[in-house]
Amino acid sequence: MFLIKVNSYISNFDMKKHKYILLFIVFVLGFLISDRIIAQWLNSILYSVSSGTHAEARIAMYEQKSEILILGSSRAQSHFDPLAITKVTGLSCYNAGMVSQGYDYTEIITSVMLKRYSPEFVVIEVTPTFFDESIYNIANAVLLPFAYDEKSILNFLERDDKFIKVKSTISQSFLFNSAVFKLMIRHFFPKDVNSLGFAPILKKNLNFEFSTKQRDFSRMKISKIQMEAFINSVNMFKKHNVKIIATISPIYLPEWGENDKFIMQLKEIIKSVGGEFLDYSRDPRFMRKKELCYDDLHLMGTAATEFSYIFGADLNKLSHLRTK
């Protein structure tokens, strides 16, 4: 009698165990299938939106074929007017600068873009304080969704998240976590944008208090990731025979000395790849001109277009770089 009860208990336990295992397998399969379907749907939206940060990144990497390519942060995006530069130089221009992004972002889009085409000129906006280790830029916020098709992007993003490949293998929709809301907004409320990437600042910041003195720039701790990304970027362009111009665009008040050690280091890096270094940070036409600036770092739109004409003219003077 006792043995019969034991056998009955074991039999019931095995049935429950198999039931739970089966439910778990069904759950996992359901998750994987739905996850893949959602990821594929979001990926299709990624390549259909016409405006926003993801559209700008996509155009820079996969669509534009400009002769002059602008790279950098928000200072690049809001300071270089492609139409003005083209008008002066006669060369097509696209602004691939991106707000709140560092040189790791530049490195990634450079690596992807150069598989497809090489511009004649690349202009990298160099703001020395953006190499500060305390400024944390998250390139994966914009570029992670593109790793759905462009797996090489994950190799770069591993620097910030060493488990990112594991996460994206388990869940492909994980790649779109940071982009879902923005993609939905741009998908259901589309905008037609034809700015060639240029994002001028049009509204004056009336309440902003401009800096009156420089900080101790020598105490800045250089970010290893940002510095390596910058060097890797210029080396990639050199390998593809792209003419390199590093530029510090106008700023209200530079926080560094004219012959600062770090500035000299940046100039040496550019010189080593045969490039040019143009420094407008102390240009009297813009420096300390509150009426031309939005804040300490950014020009107003009209001033940015004025600067772009100046830059285009200076580019024309670099006859040893020009081939047209």
GROMACS .gro file of C-alpha atoms in nm:
model
  324
    1MET     CA    1   0.000   0.000   0.000
    2PHE     CA    2   0.279   0.234   0.096
    3LEU     CA    3   0.466   0.164  -0.229
    4ILE     CA    4   0.154   0.232  -0.433
    5LYS     CA    5   0.116   0.574  -0.268
    6VAL     CA    6   0.482   0.655  -0.325
    7ASN     CA    7   0.459   0.556  -0.692
    8SER     CA    8   0.142   0.763  -0.731
    9TYR     CA    9   0.312   1.067  -0.574
   10ILE     CA   10   0.618   1.032  -0.798
   11SER     CA   11   0.395   0.993  -1.103
   12ASN     CA   12   0.198   1.307  -1.016
   13PHE     CA   13   0.521   1.497  -0.945
   14ASP     CA   14   0.667   1.395  -1.281
   15MET     CA   15   0.349   1.504  -1.459
   16LYS     CA   16   0.359   1.844  -1.288
   17LYS     CA   17   0.731   1.875  -1.358
   18HIS     CA   18   0.680   1.802  -1.727
   19LYS     CA   19   0.390   2.044  -1.734
   20TYR     CA   20   0.603   2.325  -1.589
   21ILE     CA   21   0.889   2.245  -1.826
   22LEU     CA   22   0.648   2.253  -2.120
   23LEU     CA   23   0.501   2.584  -2.005
   24PHE     CA   24   0.850   2.727  -1.968
   25ILE     CA   25   0.947   2.615  -2.320
   26VAL     CA   26   0.626   2.764  -2.462
   27PHE     CA   27   0.694   3.091  -2.275
   28VAL     CA   28   1.054   3.112  -2.403
   29LEU     CA   29   0.952   3.036  -2.761
   30GLY     CA   30   0.670   3.289  -2.740
   31PHE     CA   31   0.906   3.551  -2.604
   32LEU     CA   32   1.170   3.490  -2.872
   33ILE     CA   33   0.920   3.492  -3.157
   34SER     CA   34   0.738   3.806  -3.039
   35ASP     CA   35   1.068   3.974  -2.959
   36ARG     CA   36   1.197   3.911  -3.313
   37ILE     CA   37   0.874   4.033  -3.472
   38ILE     CA   38   0.876   4.354  -3.266
   39ALA     CA   39   1.245   4.416  -3.343
   40GLN     CA   40   1.187   4.369  -3.717
   41TRP     CA   41   0.893   4.610  -3.707
   42LEU     CA   42   1.091   4.875  -3.518
   43ASN     CA   43   1.381   4.832  -3.758
   44SER     CA   44   1.153   4.906  -4.052
   45ILE     CA   45   1.039   5.225  -3.877
   46LEU     CA   46   1.403   5.319  -3.811
   47TYR     CA   47   1.466   5.330  -4.185
   48SER     CA   48   1.143   5.513  -4.270
   49VAL     CA   49   1.140   5.813  -4.033
   50SER     CA   50   1.234   6.137  -4.207
   51SER     CA   51   1.337   6.353  -3.911
   52GLY     CA   52   1.487   6.330  -3.564
   53THR     CA   53   1.821   6.207  -3.432
   54HIS     CA   54   1.786   5.856  -3.574
   55ALA     CA   55   1.701   5.984  -3.921
   56GLU     CA   56   2.003   6.217  -3.907
   57ALA     CA   57   2.234   5.932  -3.803
   58ARG     CA   58   2.092   5.705  -4.074
   59ILE     CA   59   2.138   5.966  -4.346
   60ALA     CA   60   2.497   6.032  -4.234
   61MET     CA   61   2.591   5.664  -4.238
   62TYR     CA   62   2.393   5.525  -4.530
   63GLU     CA   63   2.250   5.793  -4.759
   64GLN     CA   64   2.440   6.120  -4.801
   65LYS     CA   65   2.736   6.138  -5.039
   66SER     CA   66   2.861   6.489  -4.980
   67GLU     CA   67   3.205   6.614  -5.078
   68ILE     CA   68   3.242   6.796  -4.746
   69LEU     CA   69   3.127   6.615  -4.432
   70ILE     CA   70   3.090   6.793  -4.097
   71LEU     CA   71   3.130   6.585  -3.780
   72GLY     CA   72   3.110   6.664  -3.410
   73SER     CA   73   2.867   6.752  -3.134
   74SER     CA   74   2.588   7.012  -3.109
   75ARG     CA   75   2.849   7.281  -3.178
   76ALA     CA   76   2.914   7.122  -3.516
   77GLN     CA   77   2.545   7.069  -3.585
   78SER     CA   78   2.448   7.428  -3.504
   79HIS     CA   79   2.757   7.612  -3.635
   80PHE     CA   80   2.815   7.481  -3.990
   81ASP     CA   81   2.558   7.579  -4.252
   82PRO     CA   82   2.602   7.342  -4.550
   83LEU     CA   83   2.425   7.577  -4.795
   84ALA     CA   84   2.662   7.864  -4.708
   85ILE     CA   85   2.968   7.640  -4.733
   86THR     CA   86   2.856   7.499  -5.069
   87LYS     CA   87   2.786   7.848  -5.201
   88VAL     CA   88   3.144   7.955  -5.124
   89THR     CA   89   3.334   7.635  -5.211
   90GLY     CA   90   3.122   7.487  -5.489
   91LEU     CA   91   3.133   7.152  -5.308
   92SER     CA   92   2.833   6.965  -5.170
   93CYS     CA   93   2.821   6.957  -4.791
   94TYR     CA   94   2.633   6.764  -4.522
   95ASN     CA   95   2.632   6.831  -4.148
   96ALA     CA   96   2.649   6.504  -3.952
   97GLY     CA   97   2.704   6.668  -3.615
   98MET     CA   98   2.484   6.536  -3.335
   99VAL     CA   99   2.360   6.699  -3.018
  100SER     CA  100   2.489   6.554  -2.687
  101GLN     CA  101   2.734   6.318  -2.858
  102GLY     CA  102   3.110   6.281  -2.823
  103TYR     CA  103   3.390   6.153  -3.044
  104ASP     CA  104   3.286   5.792  -2.979
  105TYR     CA  105   2.974   5.871  -3.183
  106THR     CA  106   3.193   6.024  -3.455
  107GLU     CA  107   3.412   5.713  -3.458
  108ILE     CA  108   3.116   5.478  -3.504
  109ILE     CA  109   2.941   5.662  -3.785
  110THR     CA  110   3.279   5.709  -3.954
  111SER     CA  111   3.349   5.335  -3.948
  112VAL     CA  112   3.007   5.257  -4.100
  113MET     CA  113   3.005   5.537  -4.357
  114LEU     CA  114   3.351   5.463  -4.497
  115LYS     CA  115   3.234   5.116  -4.602
  116ARG     CA  116   3.007   5.293  -4.852
  117TYR     CA  117   3.186   5.608  -4.968
  118SER     CA  118   3.461   5.858  -4.882
  119PRO     CA  119   3.407   6.236  -4.880
  120GLU     CA  120   3.672   6.464  -5.023
  121PHE     CA  121   3.693   6.664  -4.699
  122VAL     CA  122   3.597   6.584  -4.342
  123VAL     CA  123   3.562   6.871  -4.096
  124ILE     CA  124   3.573   6.759  -3.733
  125GLU     CA  125   3.460   7.022  -3.485
  126VAL     CA  126   3.696   6.997  -3.188
  127THR     CA  127   3.585   7.144  -2.857
  128PRO     CA  128   3.864   7.078  -2.604
  129THR     CA  129   3.633   7.069  -2.301
  130PHE     CA  130   3.431   6.789  -2.466
  131PHE     CA  131   3.726   6.556  -2.399
  132ASP     CA  132   3.662   6.601  -2.027
  133GLU     CA  133   3.612   6.265  -1.855
  134SER     CA  134   3.331   6.413  -1.644
  135ILE     CA  135   3.119   6.466  -1.956
  136TYR     CA  136   2.960   6.129  -2.024
  137ASN     CA  137   2.824   6.088  -2.375
  138ILE     CA  138   2.612   5.783  -2.453
  139ALA     CA  139   2.650   5.695  -2.821
  140ASN     CA  140   2.429   5.389  -2.786
  141ALA     CA  141   2.127   5.611  -2.717
  142VAL     CA  142   2.129   5.700  -3.087
  143LEU     CA  143   2.327   5.425  -3.258
  144LEU     CA  144   2.227   5.105  -3.075
  145PRO     CA  145   1.916   5.046  -3.295
  146PHE     CA  146   2.138   5.038  -3.606
  147ALA     CA  147   2.321   4.737  -3.462
  148TYR     CA  148   2.019   4.529  -3.568
  149ASP     CA  149   2.166   4.531  -3.921
  150GLU     CA  150   2.515   4.670  -3.853
  151LYS     CA  151   2.659   4.424  -3.600
  152SER     CA  152   3.001   4.597  -3.600
  153ILE     CA  153   2.849   4.882  -3.397
  154LEU     CA  154   2.831   4.652  -3.095
  155ASN     CA  155   3.211   4.619  -3.097
  156PHE     CA  156   3.234   4.991  -3.018
  157LEU     CA  157   2.947   5.003  -2.770
  158GLU     CA  158   3.105   4.722  -2.567
  159ARG     CA  159   3.333   4.986  -2.416
  160ASP     CA  160   3.036   5.119  -2.217
  161ASP     CA  161   2.852   4.788  -2.166
  162LYS     CA  162   3.054   4.466  -2.179
  163PHE     CA  163   2.735   4.255  -2.178
  164ILE     CA  164   2.570   4.437  -2.468
  165LYS     CA  165   2.623   4.152  -2.717
  166VAL     CA  166   2.469   3.901  -2.476
  167LYS     CA  167   2.169   4.128  -2.418
  168SER     CA  168   2.114   4.183  -2.789
  169THR     CA  169   2.137   3.808  -2.857
  170ILE     CA  170   1.874   3.726  -2.596
  171SER     CA  171   1.647   4.011  -2.701
  172GLN     CA  172   1.675   4.183  -3.038
  173SER     CA  173   1.413   4.438  -2.933
  174PHE     CA  174   1.657   4.541  -2.657
  175LEU     CA  175   1.845   4.727  -2.932
  176PHE     CA  176   1.550   4.965  -2.965
  177ASN     CA  177   1.479   5.027  -2.596
  178SER     CA  178   1.624   5.378  -2.596
  179ALA     CA  179   1.463   5.468  -2.929
  180VAL     CA  180   1.104   5.338  -2.912
  181PHE     CA  181   0.939   5.660  -2.793
  182LYS     CA  182   1.126   5.887  -3.038
  183LEU     CA  183   1.068   5.651  -3.330
  184MET     CA  184   0.694   5.633  -3.254
  185ILE     CA  185   0.667   6.011  -3.238
  186ARG     CA  186   0.850   6.056  -3.569
  187HIS     CA  187   0.656   5.771  -3.730
  188PHE     CA  188   0.305   5.886  -3.637
  189PHE     CA  189   0.381   6.260  -3.649
  190PRO     CA  190   0.630   6.290  -3.939
  191LYS     CA  191   0.811   6.609  -4.034
  192ASP     CA  192   0.969   6.697  -4.363
  193VAL     CA  193   1.318   6.829  -4.296
  194ASN     CA  194   1.561   6.945  -4.565
  195SER     CA  195   1.834   7.114  -4.362
  196LEU     CA  196   2.128   6.898  -4.473
  197GLY     CA  197   2.177   6.818  -4.104
  198PHE     CA  198   2.217   7.182  -3.999
  199ALA     CA  199   2.026   7.271  -3.680
  200PRO     CA  200   2.053   7.648  -3.629
  201ILE     CA  201   1.953   7.799  -3.297
  202LEU     CA  202   1.683   8.054  -3.376
  203LYS     CA  203   1.545   8.160  -3.039
  204LYS     CA  204   1.756   8.381  -2.815
  205ASN     CA  205   1.821   8.266  -2.458
  206LEU     CA  206   1.743   8.593  -2.284
  207ASN     CA  207   1.801   8.469  -1.929
  208PHE     CA  208   2.143   8.313  -1.985
  209GLU     CA  209   2.433   8.459  -1.784
  210PHE     CA  210   2.754   8.444  -1.985
  211SER     CA  211   3.087   8.346  -1.827
  212THR     CA  212   3.310   8.630  -1.719
  213LYS     CA  213   3.628   8.436  -1.647
  214GLN     CA  214   3.809   8.123  -1.757
  215ARG     CA  215   3.829   7.811  -1.540
  216ASP     CA  216   4.153   7.623  -1.472
  217PHE     CA  217   4.152   7.415  -1.791
  218SER     CA  218   4.480   7.245  -1.697
  219ARG     CA  219   4.297   7.046  -1.427
  220MET     CA  220   4.072   6.875  -1.681
  221LYS     CA  221   4.107   6.496  -1.685
  222ILE     CA  222   4.110   6.367  -2.043
  223SER     CA  223   3.868   6.086  -2.126
  224LYS     CA  224   4.060   5.786  -2.260
  225ILE     CA  225   3.757   5.667  -2.460
  226GLN     CA  226   3.697   6.005  -2.624
  227MET     CA  227   4.065   6.058  -2.705
  228GLU     CA  228   4.106   5.711  -2.856
  229ALA     CA  229   3.785   5.755  -3.055
  230PHE     CA  230   3.908   6.087  -3.195
  231ILE     CA  231   4.246   5.939  -3.296
  232ASN     CA  232   4.081   5.632  -3.449
  233SER     CA  233   3.847   5.854  -3.650
  234VAL     CA  234   4.120   6.066  -3.807
  235ASN     CA  235   4.328   5.755  -3.881
  236MET     CA  236   4.033   5.594  -4.061
  237PHE     CA  237   3.993   5.904  -4.276
  238LYS     CA  238   4.365   5.911  -4.350
  239LYS     CA  239   4.349   5.545  -4.459
  240HIS     CA  240   4.074   5.637  -4.707
  241ASN     CA  241   4.267   5.942  -4.836
  242VAL     CA  242   4.014   6.191  -4.701
  243LYS     CA  243   4.148   6.542  -4.640
  244ILE     CA  244   4.110   6.620  -4.270
  245ILE     CA  245   4.035   6.958  -4.113
  246ALA     CA  246   3.995   6.989  -3.736
  247THR     CA  247   3.821   7.308  -3.632
  248ILE     CA  248   3.746   7.482  -3.307
  249SER     CA  249   3.442   7.685  -3.410
  250PRO     CA  250   3.365   8.021  -3.245
  251ILE     CA  251   3.283   8.026  -2.875
  252TYR     CA  252   3.186   8.306  -2.640
  253LEU     CA  253   3.489   8.262  -2.412
  254PRO     CA  254   3.743   7.979  -2.457
  255GLU     CA  255   3.834   7.801  -2.134
  256TRP     CA  256   4.184   7.714  -2.253
  257GLY     CA  257   4.500   7.906  -2.326
  258GLU     CA  258   4.601   7.968  -2.687
  259ASN     CA  259   4.911   7.752  -2.647
  260ASP     CA  260   4.766   7.507  -2.396
  261LYS     CA  261   4.944   7.172  -2.385
  262PHE     CA  262   4.630   6.978  -2.479
  263ILE     CA  263   4.557   7.209  -2.774
  264MET     CA  264   4.912   7.151  -2.896
  265GLN     CA  265   4.855   6.776  -2.862
  266LEU     CA  266   4.541   6.795  -3.076
  267LYS     CA  267   4.727   6.996  -3.339
  268GLU     CA  268   5.006   6.738  -3.349
  269ILE     CA  269   4.754   6.458  -3.401
  270ILE     CA  270   4.602   6.640  -3.698
  271LYS     CA  271   4.943   6.729  -3.836
  272SER     CA  272   5.050   6.363  -3.817
  273VAL     CA  273   4.769   6.265  -4.059
  274GLY     CA  274   4.843   6.552  -4.298
  275GLY     CA  275   4.543   6.758  -4.189
  276GLU     CA  276   4.482   7.122  -4.104
  277PHE     CA  277   4.384   7.272  -3.770
  278LEU     CA  278   4.172   7.589  -3.783
  279ASP     CA  279   4.107   7.764  -3.451
  280TYR     CA  280   3.829   8.026  -3.440
  281SER     CA  281   3.789   8.021  -3.062
  282ARG     CA  282   3.949   8.366  -3.031
  283ASP     CA  283   3.811   8.516  -3.349
  284PRO     CA  284   3.728   8.880  -3.255
  285ARG     CA  285   3.426   8.872  -3.487
  286PHE     CA  286   3.253   8.633  -3.244
  287MET     CA  287   3.443   8.617  -2.914
  288ARG     CA  288   3.260   8.790  -2.625
  289LYS     CA  289   2.979   8.900  -2.860
  290LYS     CA  290   2.668   8.827  -2.654
  291GLU     CA  291   2.438   8.935  -2.934
  292LEU     CA  292   2.579   8.657  -3.155
  293CYS     CA  293   2.572   8.378  -2.896
  294TYR     CA  294   2.295   8.163  -2.753
  295ASP     CA  295   2.510   8.057  -2.456
  296ASP     CA  296   2.878   8.008  -2.372
  297LEU     CA  297   2.917   7.733  -2.634
  298HIS     CA  298   2.673   7.799  -2.918
  299LEU     CA  299   2.621   8.069  -3.180
  300MET     CA  300   2.281   8.193  -3.287
  301GLY     CA  301   2.167   8.078  -3.631
  302THR     CA  302   2.248   8.397  -3.820
  303ALA     CA  303   2.597   8.409  -3.665
  304ALA     CA  304   2.650   8.043  -3.753
  305THR     CA  305   2.570   8.114  -4.119
  306GLU     CA  306   2.807   8.412  -4.111
  307PHE     CA  307   3.079   8.188  -3.968
  308SER     CA  308   3.009   7.923  -4.234
  309TYR     CA  309   3.078   8.175  -4.511
  310ILE     CA  310   3.406   8.264  -4.337
  311PHE     CA  311   3.496   7.897  -4.299
  312GLY     CA  312   3.415   7.824  -4.663
  313ALA     CA  313   3.642   8.106  -4.774
  314ASP     CA  314   3.922   7.977  -4.553
  315LEU     CA  315   3.874   7.629  -4.695
  316ASN     CA  316   3.923   7.771  -5.043
  317LYS     CA  317   4.256   7.915  -4.931
  318LEU     CA  318   4.389   7.569  -4.846
  319SER     CA  319   4.506   7.521  -5.204
  320HIS     CA  320   4.732   7.229  -5.112
  321LEU     CA  321   4.420   7.039  -5.004
  322ARG     CA  322   4.189   7.145  -5.282
  323THR     CA  323   4.188   6.935  -5.598
  324LYS     CA  324   3.896   7.104  -5.770
   0.00000   0.00000   0.00000
